[in-house]
Amino acid sequence: MTARSAFDAWITAATAEVLSETRPAEVPLVALPFAEGDGTSTRAAVRGAGSDPAATPPVMEIDGPLTATTTWQSGPTGPALALDGRAAELPTAGDIEHDQPFSVSCWVKVPAIDTAYTVVSRMDVAADYRGWDLHVQGRRVAMHLIHAWPGDALKVVATDQLKPDTWTLVTATYDGSGKAEGITISYDGRPQKPNVETRSFQKHTIRTGVPFVIGGRSSGSTAHAVGLADVAIWGRALTTTEVEGLALARSLADVVKLPSGERPKAAEGVYG
């Protein structure tokens, strides 16, 4: 059996439950599915950053008020936010130290303009930008880990741009090493060629008391005309296979709704 015929046999028999198994099995540190679809708040599931990622710890359900400029739209998997400045903040989420591996995943839809803004962060601008963020500059995704900018920090930027007005699954993983090589940025499950812009990190703390922010930092760097869906923070560096699995689950979600005989042709773009 060839690899393609094996794939065709698998997708013909696949179910939604099978696709769900491609996602990491453990509970994320933070999960923001934006499942409401309307209203003035969104619910987040948050657990402690120090918890064993293989365990099933208690999870706090937190309602985060949305700012007046934040609206709802259709996303790639269901409801999504339309960001027009800071959307919300969660005081207890995303509190991560530089020696802790973690991963951030989310669906983003960026406008066809080459501005700079932050998608999610826990970063204190007033304290020399201490913290971390998932950032976009010139439609290229970047990750910062900072004790004090720019003399004690890491910044890695993907070489390729995001396609404008298109939903893309963005994943950034960090292995806890304190090195730029420990950061990997992926688009739709595919690792991107990195451009290391700052490599001065001295492994001092990146923890900060400011809240986790959606659509900006503690101040400034706000996102406008940006779509955001299904944000998750994982308490370890996801493997390449797991990152691919996150993208695969979405790409094939509509395919498995089709009659079995129609699925191989419908999935040609995914296989290729």
C-alpha positions as a printed Julia matrix, in Angstrom:
272×3 Matrix{Float64}:
   0.0    0.0    0.0
   1.38   3.42  -0.96
   1.4    6.36   1.44
  -1.38   8.03  -0.55
  -3.59   4.96  -0.6
  -3.06   4.53   3.14
  -4.12   8.14   3.69
  -7.2    7.66   1.5
  -8.17   4.59   3.52
  -7.69   6.51   6.77
  -9.72   9.56   5.74
 -12.49   7.38   4.35
 -12.98   5.79   7.77
 -12.14   8.82   9.94
 -14.61  10.35  12.38
 -14.68  13.63  14.3
 -13.54  11.68  17.36
 -10.5   10.37  15.48
  -9.56  13.92  14.47
  -9.82  15.1   18.07
  -7.1   12.61  18.96
  -4.6   14.61  16.91
  -4.75  17.38  19.55
  -2.55  17.29  22.69
  -4.23  15.12  25.31
  -3.64  17.27  28.39
  -5.56  20.3   29.64
  -4.01  23.59  28.42
  -2.78  26.19  30.88
  -5.19  28.61  29.21
  -8.04  27.89  26.81
 -10.05  30.64  25.15
 -12.4   29.04  22.61
 -14.55  32.19  22.18
 -17.54  29.86  21.96
 -20.12  32.49  22.94
 -20.46  34.12  19.51
 -22.06  37.23  21.0
 -22.25  39.22  24.21
 -19.84  41.39  26.17
 -17.66  38.74  27.82
 -15.87  35.51  27.03
 -15.08  32.52  29.23
 -11.55  31.25  29.74
 -10.39  28.02  31.37
  -7.19  28.67  33.35
  -4.98  26.37  35.42
  -1.73  27.01  37.28
   1.44  27.27  35.23
   3.27  25.05  37.72
   0.86  22.12  37.36
   1.98  18.78  36.0
   0.96  18.9   32.3
   0.26  15.16  32.34
  -2.19  15.49  35.23
  -5.79  16.66  35.22
  -5.72  19.54  37.72
  -8.62  21.74  38.8
  -9.48  24.35  36.19
 -10.81  27.82  36.97
 -13.51  29.15  34.69
 -13.08  32.92  34.37
 -15.37  35.36  32.58
 -13.35  38.09  30.91
 -15.23  41.3   30.02
 -14.71  42.39  26.42
 -13.95  46.0   25.57
 -16.6   48.05  23.77
 -14.6   48.06  20.52
 -14.42  44.25  20.33
 -16.99  42.51  18.12
 -17.78  38.98  16.98
 -17.34  37.33  13.6
 -17.31  33.87  12.06
 -14.01  32.04  12.46
 -12.44  28.91  11.01
 -13.98  26.58  13.6
 -16.87  28.63  14.99
 -17.16  32.08  16.58
 -14.18  34.41  16.65
 -13.27  37.87  17.87
 -12.74  40.88  15.64
 -10.05  42.89  17.4
 -10.09  46.69  17.36
  -7.66  47.46  20.15
  -7.33  45.62  23.46
 -10.1   43.04  23.71
  -9.8   41.65  27.26
  -7.42  40.88  30.09
  -7.1   37.93  32.46
  -5.07  38.64  35.64
  -4.1   35.02  36.41
  -3.39  33.68  32.91
  -0.07  33.25  31.11
   2.19  33.74  34.14
   5.24  31.88  32.79
   8.94  31.91  33.66
  11.81  31.73  31.16
  12.83  28.2   32.18
   9.34  26.79  31.64
   8.6   25.28  28.21
   5.29  26.43  26.77
   3.37  26.78  23.51
   0.82  29.27  22.24
  -1.64  28.44  19.47
  -4.39  30.53  17.91
  -6.13  31.22  14.64
  -5.46  34.69  13.24
  -6.7   36.61  10.23
  -4.56  39.66   9.51
  -5.32  42.65   7.29
  -3.28  43.44   4.19
  -1.25  46.13   5.93
   2.29  45.8    7.25
   1.85  47.33  10.69
   3.07  45.94  14.04
   0.8   44.81  16.88
   0.46  42.17  19.58
  -2.01  39.3   19.43
  -1.67  38.06  23.04
   0.8   38.91  25.77
   1.74  39.08  29.4
   4.14  41.99  29.13
   4.8   45.04  31.31
   5.77  47.85  28.98
   6.62  50.17  31.9
   9.15  47.64  33.27
  11.37  47.54  30.17
   8.85  45.3   28.38
   9.3   42.44  30.85
   7.29  39.35  29.89
   6.41  37.51  26.72
   4.17  38.0   23.74
   2.97  36.71  20.39
   3.5   39.61  18.04
   2.99  40.46  14.37
   5.2   42.83  12.39
   4.84  43.32   8.67
   2.49  40.29   8.66
   5.29  38.13  10.11
   4.71  36.4   13.44
   7.25  37.02  16.2
   7.76  35.91  19.79
   9.46  37.97  22.51
  10.83  36.71  25.85
  12.11  39.71  27.78
  13.64  40.61  31.12
  14.67  44.1   29.97
  14.48  45.32  26.37
  16.73  45.23  24.43
  19.71  44.2   26.54
  18.25  41.08  28.14
  15.81  39.56  25.68
  15.01  37.12  22.88
  13.1   37.94  19.72
  12.49  35.45  16.91
  10.51  36.35  13.78
   9.16  34.09  11.06
  10.68  34.88   7.67
   7.47  34.44   5.66
   4.44  36.69   5.84
   0.94  35.59   6.75
  -1.57  35.64   3.91
  -3.88  38.64   4.36
  -7.58  38.15   5.08
  -7.03  34.39   5.5
  -7.41  32.34   8.66
  -4.04  30.83   9.63
  -3.29  28.58  12.58
  -0.27  30.14  14.29
   1.71  28.13  16.83
   4.77  29.28  18.75
   6.65  26.79  20.91
   9.45  27.46  23.4
  11.57  24.75  25.01
  12.62  26.59  28.19
  16.28  26.77  27.2
  16.63  30.54  27.22
  17.97  30.35  23.66
  16.58  31.71  20.4
  16.93  28.23  18.9
  14.37  27.06  21.46
  11.59  29.07  19.77
   9.73  27.63  16.77
   6.96  29.47  14.93
   4.61  27.51  12.67
   1.87  28.47  10.2
  -0.83  25.85   9.63
   1.39  23.2   11.2
   4.46  24.03   9.09
   7.59  25.31  10.91
   8.77  28.64   9.53
  12.33  29.68   8.83
  13.38  31.83  11.82
  15.0   35.23  11.8
  16.64  35.93  15.16
  16.44  39.69  15.7
  17.52  39.79  19.36
  19.73  37.31  21.17
  20.81  39.08  24.37
  18.84  37.07  26.94
  20.72  36.41  30.2
  18.14  34.09  31.76
  16.76  36.58  34.23
  13.09  36.47  35.14
  10.4   37.32  32.61
   7.56  37.07  35.14
   5.47  40.15  35.7
   2.42  41.15  37.7
   0.5   42.67  34.8
  -2.4   40.65  33.34
  -2.55  38.5   30.24
  -3.89  40.74  27.47
  -5.74  39.86  24.27
  -5.06  42.32  21.46
  -2.17  44.28  22.94
   0.31  44.62  25.82
  -0.03  46.31  29.22
  -0.13  49.46  27.11
   0.08  50.02  23.38
   0.85  47.64  20.5
  -2.88  47.16  19.94
  -4.31  44.98  17.17
  -6.88  46.43  14.77
  -8.94  44.69  12.06
  -7.46  41.37  13.21
  -9.49  38.17  13.58
  -8.68  35.9   16.51
 -10.04  32.44  17.37
  -9.36  29.48  19.67
  -6.42  30.69  21.77
  -4.6   28.08  23.86
  -1.44  28.07  25.97
   0.11  24.67  26.65
   2.47  23.95  29.54
   5.19  22.44  27.39
   6.74  22.72  23.94
   4.4   20.82  21.62
   6.11  18.38  19.29
   6.24  18.91  15.55
   3.72  16.1   15.15
   1.34  17.71  17.64
   1.59  21.09  15.92
   0.82  19.41  12.61
  -2.07  17.61  14.31
  -3.65  20.87  15.45
  -3.71  22.07  11.86
  -4.76  18.71  10.45
  -7.78  18.49  12.74
  -9.15  21.77  11.4
  -8.25  21.11   7.76
 -10.1   17.8    7.77
 -13.03  18.78  10.01
 -15.27  19.56   7.03
 -13.97  16.61   5.02
 -15.14  14.02   7.56
 -18.68  15.41   7.31
 -18.83  14.26   3.66
 -19.91  10.8    2.48
 -16.98   8.38   2.73
 -16.54   8.04  -1.04
 -16.12  11.81  -1.51
 -13.48  12.32   1.15
 -10.22  11.33  -0.64
 -10.79  13.87  -3.42
 -11.89  16.57  -0.98
  -8.73  16.0    1.09
  -6.3   16.25  -1.84
  -5.13  19.71  -0.82
  -4.36  18.54   2.71
  -2.42  15.48   1.57
  -0.41  17.5   -0.92
